[in-house]
One Martini backbone bead per residue (centre of mass of N, CA, C, O) as a GRO file, in nm:
protein
  308
    1UNK     BB    1  -0.500   1.930  -1.037
    2UNK     BB    2  -0.740   1.716  -1.205
    3UNK     BB    3  -0.984   1.602  -0.974
    4UNK     BB    4  -1.239   1.348  -0.967
    5UNK     BB    5  -1.530   1.198  -0.873
    6UNK     BB    6  -1.654   0.902  -0.998
    7UNK     BB    7  -1.700   0.717  -0.723
    8UNK     BB    8  -1.920   0.571  -0.475
    9UNK     BB    9  -1.876   0.260  -0.285
   10UNK     BB   10  -2.085   0.055  -0.150
   11UNK     BB   11  -2.097  -0.257   0.094
   12UNK     BB   12  -1.944  -0.241   0.325
   13UNK     BB   13  -1.981  -0.324   0.687
   14UNK     BB   14  -1.680  -0.230   0.733
   15UNK     BB   15  -1.386  -0.146   0.759
   16UNK     BB   16  -1.130  -0.044   0.528
   17UNK     BB   17  -0.776  -0.144   0.477
   18UNK     BB   18  -0.760  -0.236   0.159
   19UNK     BB   19  -0.598  -0.191  -0.174
   20UNK     BB   20  -0.604  -0.317  -0.525
   21UNK     BB   21  -0.526  -0.379  -0.815
   22UNK     BB   22  -0.615  -0.535  -1.100
   23UNK     BB   23  -0.588  -0.776  -1.338
   24UNK     BB   24  -0.794  -0.610  -1.460
   25UNK     BB   25  -0.813  -0.289  -1.577
   26UNK     BB   26  -1.140  -0.264  -1.467
   27UNK     BB   27  -1.020  -0.343  -1.176
   28UNK     BB   28  -1.057  -0.405  -0.810
   29UNK     BB   29  -0.951  -0.436  -0.462
   30UNK     BB   30  -1.106  -0.517  -0.139
   31UNK     BB   31  -1.046  -0.496   0.229
   32UNK     BB   32  -1.115  -0.610   0.585
   33UNK     BB   33  -1.368  -0.653   0.837
   34UNK     BB   34  -1.466  -0.857   0.655
   35UNK     BB   35  -1.552  -1.188   0.492
   36UNK     BB   36  -1.416  -1.047   0.222
   37UNK     BB   37  -1.313  -1.016  -0.112
   38UNK     BB   38  -1.344  -0.741  -0.333
   39UNK     BB   39  -1.472  -0.682  -0.661
   40UNK     BB   40  -1.445  -0.413  -0.900
   41UNK     BB   41  -1.609  -0.192  -1.139
   42UNK     BB   42  -1.511   0.084  -1.306
   43UNK     BB   43  -1.694   0.133  -1.556
   44UNK     BB   44  -1.973   0.071  -1.366
   45UNK     BB   45  -1.959   0.143  -1.070
   46UNK     BB   46  -1.930  -0.167  -0.939
   47UNK     BB   47  -2.004  -0.453  -0.825
   48UNK     BB   48  -1.885  -0.787  -0.898
   49UNK     BB   49  -1.741  -0.961  -0.647
   50UNK     BB   50  -1.663  -1.230  -0.448
   51UNK     BB   51  -1.369  -1.377  -0.444
   52UNK     BB   52  -1.340  -1.438  -0.119
   53UNK     BB   53  -1.320  -1.590   0.172
   54UNK     BB   54  -1.264  -1.507   0.523
   55UNK     BB   55  -1.153  -1.555   0.876
   56UNK     BB   56  -1.030  -1.257   0.876
   57UNK     BB   57  -0.880  -0.985   0.871
   58UNK     BB   58  -0.760  -0.760   0.620
   59UNK     BB   59  -0.429  -0.588   0.568
   60UNK     BB   60  -0.337  -0.719   0.278
   61UNK     BB   61  -0.263  -0.663  -0.076
   62UNK     BB   62  -0.115  -0.862  -0.363
   63UNK     BB   63  -0.029  -0.845  -0.685
   64UNK     BB   64   0.114  -1.064  -0.909
   65UNK     BB   65   0.296  -0.972  -1.147
   66UNK     BB   66   0.196  -1.150  -1.443
   67UNK     BB   67  -0.048  -1.255  -1.272
   68UNK     BB   68  -0.360  -1.397  -1.118
   69UNK     BB   69  -0.230  -1.344  -0.829
   70UNK     BB   70  -0.356  -1.308  -0.494
   71UNK     BB   71  -0.248  -1.166  -0.201
   72UNK     BB   72  -0.352  -1.249   0.148
   73UNK     BB   73  -0.361  -1.079   0.459
   74UNK     BB   74  -0.396  -1.184   0.797
   75UNK     BB   75  -0.452  -1.156   1.137
   76UNK     BB   76  -0.379  -1.483   1.192
   77UNK     BB   77  -0.112  -1.536   0.990
   78UNK     BB   78  -0.235  -1.564   0.711
   79UNK     BB   79  -0.161  -1.675   0.362
   80UNK     BB   80  -0.312  -1.608   0.055
   81UNK     BB   81  -0.371  -1.772  -0.274
   82UNK     BB   82  -0.544  -1.630  -0.559
   83UNK     BB   83  -0.715  -1.707  -0.847
   84UNK     BB   84  -0.883  -1.483  -1.040
   85UNK     BB   85  -0.978  -1.640  -1.290
   86UNK     BB   86  -1.072  -1.915  -1.120
   87UNK     BB   87  -1.150  -1.871  -0.829
   88UNK     BB   88  -0.883  -1.996  -0.662
   89UNK     BB   89  -0.720  -2.172  -0.426
   90UNK     BB   90  -0.368  -2.231  -0.413
   91UNK     BB   91  -0.273  -2.115  -0.120
   92UNK     BB   92  -0.176  -2.180   0.239
   93UNK     BB   93  -0.023  -1.987   0.497
   94UNK     BB   94   0.139  -2.016   0.823
   95UNK     BB   95   0.282  -1.719   0.988
   96UNK     BB   96   0.185  -1.783   1.246
   97UNK     BB   97  -0.038  -1.584   1.487
   98UNK     BB   98   0.022  -1.312   1.367
   99UNK     BB   99  -0.011  -1.035   1.206
  100UNK     BB  100  -0.032  -0.921   0.870
  101UNK     BB  101   0.053  -0.591   0.727
  102UNK     BB  102   0.270  -0.654   0.482
  103UNK     BB  103   0.351  -0.640   0.123
  104UNK     BB  104   0.601  -0.767  -0.123
  105UNK     BB  105   0.725  -0.767  -0.465
  106UNK     BB  106   0.992  -0.964  -0.610
  107UNK     BB  107   1.018  -1.013  -0.939
  108UNK     BB  108   1.332  -1.083  -0.984
  109UNK     BB  109   1.284  -1.339  -0.758
  110UNK     BB  110   1.004  -1.459  -0.709
  111UNK     BB  111   0.907  -1.290  -0.438
  112UNK     BB  112   0.755  -1.271  -0.113
  113UNK     BB  113   0.689  -1.025   0.133
  114UNK     BB  114   0.643  -1.050   0.498
  115UNK     BB  115   0.488  -0.848   0.759
  116UNK     BB  116   0.451  -0.781   1.131
  117UNK     BB  117   0.382  -0.830   1.465
  118UNK     BB  118   0.657  -1.011   1.506
  119UNK     BB  119   0.911  -0.874   1.336
  120UNK     BB  120   0.911  -1.056   1.073
  121UNK     BB  121   1.071  -1.183   0.788
  122UNK     BB  122   0.913  -1.315   0.500
  123UNK     BB  123   0.993  -1.567   0.247
  124UNK     BB  124   0.834  -1.633  -0.071
  125UNK     BB  125   0.803  -1.879  -0.304
  126UNK     BB  126   0.623  -1.848  -0.614
  127UNK     BB  127   0.669  -2.148  -0.730
  128UNK     BB  128   0.564  -2.296  -0.434
  129UNK     BB  129   0.444  -2.145  -0.181
  130UNK     BB  130   0.702  -2.117   0.013
  131UNK     BB  131   0.880  -2.085   0.294
  132UNK     BB  132   1.246  -1.994   0.283
  133UNK     BB  133   1.251  -1.739   0.489
  134UNK     BB  134   1.355  -1.602   0.816
  135UNK     BB  135   1.363  -1.276   1.003
  136UNK     BB  136   1.448  -1.101   1.277
  137UNK     BB  137   1.424  -0.745   1.307
  138UNK     BB  138   1.212  -0.692   1.541
  139UNK     BB  139   1.060  -0.650   1.870
  140UNK     BB  140   0.833  -0.534   1.690
  141UNK     BB  141   0.616  -0.402   1.490
  142UNK     BB  142   0.563  -0.434   1.135
  143UNK     BB  143   0.391  -0.206   0.897
  144UNK     BB  144   0.624  -0.154   0.674
  145UNK     BB  145   0.697  -0.171   0.309
  146UNK     BB  146   0.978  -0.149   0.071
  147UNK     BB  147   1.093  -0.145  -0.277
  148UNK     BB  148   1.409  -0.145  -0.484
  149UNK     BB  149   1.532  -0.271  -0.766
  150UNK     BB  150   1.769  -0.086  -0.851
  151UNK     BB  151   1.902  -0.093  -0.549
  152UNK     BB  152   1.834  -0.351  -0.377
  153UNK     BB  153   1.603  -0.257  -0.166
  154UNK     BB  154   1.482  -0.272   0.178
  155UNK     BB  155   1.207  -0.142   0.367
  156UNK     BB  156   1.146  -0.098   0.723
  157UNK     BB  157   0.874  -0.037   0.968
  158UNK     BB  158   0.822   0.042   1.310
  159UNK     BB  159   0.672   0.110   1.624
  160UNK     BB  160   0.942   0.292   1.712
  161UNK     BB  161   1.041   0.447   1.429
  162UNK     BB  162   1.197   0.248   1.276
  163UNK     BB  163   1.441   0.208   1.005
  164UNK     BB  164   1.512  -0.048   0.765
  165UNK     BB  165   1.799  -0.156   0.569
  166UNK     BB  166   1.806  -0.389   0.300
  167UNK     BB  167   1.937  -0.654   0.131
  168UNK     BB  168   1.801  -0.850  -0.133
  169UNK     BB  169   2.000  -1.094  -0.151
  170UNK     BB  170   2.031  -1.163   0.198
  171UNK     BB  171   1.885  -0.967   0.421
  172UNK     BB  172   2.070  -0.768   0.533
  173UNK     BB  173   2.148  -0.516   0.752
  174UNK     BB  174   2.277  -0.210   0.676
  175UNK     BB  175   2.065  -0.017   0.829
  176UNK     BB  176   1.949   0.197   1.109
  177UNK     BB  177   1.677   0.436   1.199
  178UNK     BB  178   1.529   0.692   1.378
  179UNK     BB  179   1.256   0.878   1.213
  180UNK     BB  180   1.040   0.843   1.451
  181UNK     BB  181   0.843   0.914   1.746
  182UNK     BB  182   0.663   0.709   1.611
  183UNK     BB  183   0.520   0.504   1.424
  184UNK     BB  184   0.579   0.339   1.135
  185UNK     BB  185   0.332   0.339   0.845
  186UNK     BB  186   0.516   0.428   0.583
  187UNK     BB  187   0.651   0.341   0.248
  188UNK     BB  188   0.878   0.481  -0.019
  189UNK     BB  189   1.017   0.475  -0.338
  190UNK     BB  190   1.143   0.795  -0.482
  191UNK     BB  191   1.370   0.908  -0.676
  192UNK     BB  192   1.610   0.814  -0.486
  193UNK     BB  193   1.408   0.795  -0.239
  194UNK     BB  194   1.302   0.783   0.104
  195UNK     BB  195   0.974   0.742   0.227
  196UNK     BB  196   0.831   0.834   0.551
  197UNK     BB  197   0.557   0.750   0.761
  198UNK     BB  198   0.369   0.862   1.059
  199UNK     BB  199   0.210   0.911   1.367
  200UNK     BB  200   0.360   1.206   1.371
  201UNK     BB  201   0.292   1.337   1.076
  202UNK     BB  202   0.546   1.259   0.918
  203UNK     BB  203   0.765   1.332   0.635
  204UNK     BB  204   1.047   1.143   0.538
  205UNK     BB  205   1.354   1.224   0.366
  206UNK     BB  206   1.589   0.989   0.229
  207UNK     BB  207   1.866   0.814   0.196
  208UNK     BB  208   1.869   0.482   0.053
  209UNK     BB  209   2.167   0.394   0.164
  210UNK     BB  210   2.191   0.555   0.484
  211UNK     BB  211   1.968   0.744   0.619
  212UNK     BB  212   2.048   1.035   0.521
  213UNK     BB  213   1.982   1.355   0.443
  214UNK     BB  214   1.725   1.443   0.605
  215UNK     BB  215   1.388   1.553   0.562
  216UNK     BB  216   1.087   1.730   0.681
  217UNK     BB  217   0.720   1.710   0.699
  218UNK     BB  218   0.367   1.811   0.726
  219UNK     BB  219   0.098   1.657   0.550
  220UNK     BB  220  -0.064   1.598   0.820
  221UNK     BB  221  -0.243   1.575   1.124
  222UNK     BB  222  -0.192   1.268   1.105
  223UNK     BB  223  -0.152   0.972   1.016
  224UNK     BB  224   0.051   0.805   0.771
  225UNK     BB  225  -0.073   0.529   0.586
  226UNK     BB  226   0.020   0.631   0.282
  227UNK     BB  227   0.245   0.577  -0.010
  228UNK     BB  228   0.187   0.662  -0.376
  229UNK     BB  229   0.327   0.605  -0.658
  230UNK     BB  230   0.318   0.672  -0.968
  231UNK     BB  231   0.376   0.473  -1.248
  232UNK     BB  232   0.478   0.759  -1.423
  233UNK     BB  233   0.431   1.009  -1.283
  234UNK     BB  234   0.552   1.300  -1.083
  235UNK     BB  235   0.368   1.152  -0.846
  236UNK     BB  236   0.195   1.144  -0.521
  237UNK     BB  237   0.024   0.974  -0.257
  238UNK     BB  238  -0.168   1.043   0.044
  239UNK     BB  239  -0.284   0.899   0.357
  240UNK     BB  240  -0.520   0.956   0.643
  241UNK     BB  241  -0.658   0.993   0.961
  242UNK     BB  242  -0.765   1.299   0.874
  243UNK     BB  243  -0.952   1.216   0.602
  244UNK     BB  244  -0.724   1.246   0.386
  245UNK     BB  245  -0.608   1.320   0.048
  246UNK     BB  246  -0.289   1.359  -0.128
  247UNK     BB  247  -0.111   1.548  -0.381
  248UNK     BB  248   0.228   1.522  -0.520
  249UNK     BB  249   0.538   1.626  -0.594
  250UNK     BB  250   0.840   1.441  -0.665
  251UNK     BB  251   1.038   1.686  -0.710
  252UNK     BB  252   0.932   1.918  -0.459
  253UNK     BB  253   0.675   1.854  -0.267
  254UNK     BB  254   0.429   1.975  -0.380
  255UNK     BB  255   0.109   2.067  -0.346
  256UNK     BB  256  -0.172   1.973  -0.562
  257UNK     BB  257  -0.390   1.809  -0.368
  258UNK     BB  258  -0.685   1.843  -0.153
  259UNK     BB  259  -0.880   1.577  -0.003
  260UNK     BB  260  -1.162   1.691   0.181
  261UNK     BB  261  -1.430   1.794   0.361
  262UNK     BB  262  -1.325   2.091   0.370
  263UNK     BB  263  -1.277   2.112   0.045
  264UNK     BB  264  -1.475   1.858  -0.018
  265UNK     BB  265  -1.767   1.665  -0.001
  266UNK     BB  266  -1.636   1.389  -0.128
  267UNK     BB  267  -1.501   1.305   0.111
  268UNK     BB  268  -1.406   1.153   0.374
  269UNK     BB  269  -1.536   1.097   0.731
  270UNK     BB  270  -1.286   0.910   0.779
  271UNK     BB  271  -1.036   0.725   0.785
  272UNK     BB  272  -0.766   0.683   0.560
  273UNK     BB  273  -0.609   0.366   0.502
  274UNK     BB  274  -0.595   0.351   0.173
  275UNK     BB  275  -0.428   0.302  -0.153
  276UNK     BB  276  -0.453   0.307  -0.528
  277UNK     BB  277  -0.354   0.240  -0.846
  278UNK     BB  278  -0.408   0.196  -1.148
  279UNK     BB  279  -0.257   0.060  -1.409
  280UNK     BB  280  -0.268   0.356  -1.578
  281UNK     BB  281  -0.317   0.603  -1.361
  282UNK     BB  282  -0.617   0.733  -1.384
  283UNK     BB  283  -0.668   0.602  -1.099
  284UNK     BB  284  -0.782   0.644  -0.755
  285UNK     BB  285  -0.798   0.453  -0.457
  286UNK     BB  286  -1.014   0.469  -0.164
  287UNK     BB  287  -1.014   0.383   0.192
  288UNK     BB  288  -1.234   0.338   0.492
  289UNK     BB  289  -1.398   0.361   0.798
  290UNK     BB  290  -1.675   0.444   0.633
  291UNK     BB  291  -1.700   0.187   0.415
  292UNK     BB  292  -1.578   0.333   0.168
  293UNK     BB  293  -1.537   0.358  -0.190
  294UNK     BB  294  -1.309   0.546  -0.403
  295UNK     BB  295  -1.306   0.708  -0.728
  296UNK     BB  296  -1.035   0.877  -0.884
  297UNK     BB  297  -0.995   1.112  -1.146
  298UNK     BB  298  -0.730   1.179  -1.372
  299UNK     BB  299  -0.670   1.444  -1.550
  300UNK     BB  300  -0.439   1.469  -1.791
  301UNK     BB  301  -0.219   1.235  -1.759
  302UNK     BB  302  -0.053   1.251  -2.024
  303UNK     BB  303   0.076   1.527  -1.959
  304UNK     BB  304   0.227   1.442  -1.702
  305UNK     BB  305   0.400   1.224  -1.839
  306UNK     BB  306   0.529   1.402  -2.066
  307UNK     BB  307   0.666   1.602  -1.837
  308UNK     BB  308   0.868   1.382  -1.694
   0.00000   0.00000   0.00000
């Protein structure tokens, strides 16, 4: 893969924990241990604005596709909904007092899912911004969530290394299995497979219907914090506490590109906490404990998509 660093963006004063594509094609959002959510301009490689102030650390961001609404999950158990166009707070929900670590959007049901430190799944109706259902899934922290619309499946991963598979119609647990020896920290559905990453540095590939027929390999030296399928091309990215981000083939799991300080000086010099693809998949954004935001440009992306 031909990947180059387009820009390194300073400005955050503390570690950055999450990143999300923008409502506008040439923007994206970041947040973390600072007191605000930041919007960036890709075209000009520059800070655009503080979208909104926050009262505690932000652990997850999720743009509600087809709308200008950004969901923001806070350490204090609060969930904010902000209209990006009007720069206006639409709703604020208090989902207990413990941190919310992950969000997922079920567009076909117009619902947002939230999970976190309490081990509870919260379901929010996006037409009213009200919590309509909650279910205790785990006795410990749930840090990861993924959904597959085609399969109608929801995957959750907890601090004990357990992965839960739920039916999206009524949220009953179909099955669960311990896939990691340490906390499960990332999940993604890719090509009818479920990928899970953990603090044990393992990437486990499972059958998304019953969590069996799984194999695993070690993609990083330390915790796998995120798994990000490309919106169109047969590739995915992973980010890790080992300060690297890597790009893989989703067909055979071959390593396509390793971006780290050891391989190229442009890499992050502390833990890479999260990543996200731009709307068109031409750029990948990475954020880190080093307080920096980086924009990586994927060259010849049209050729990758055409060959998929």
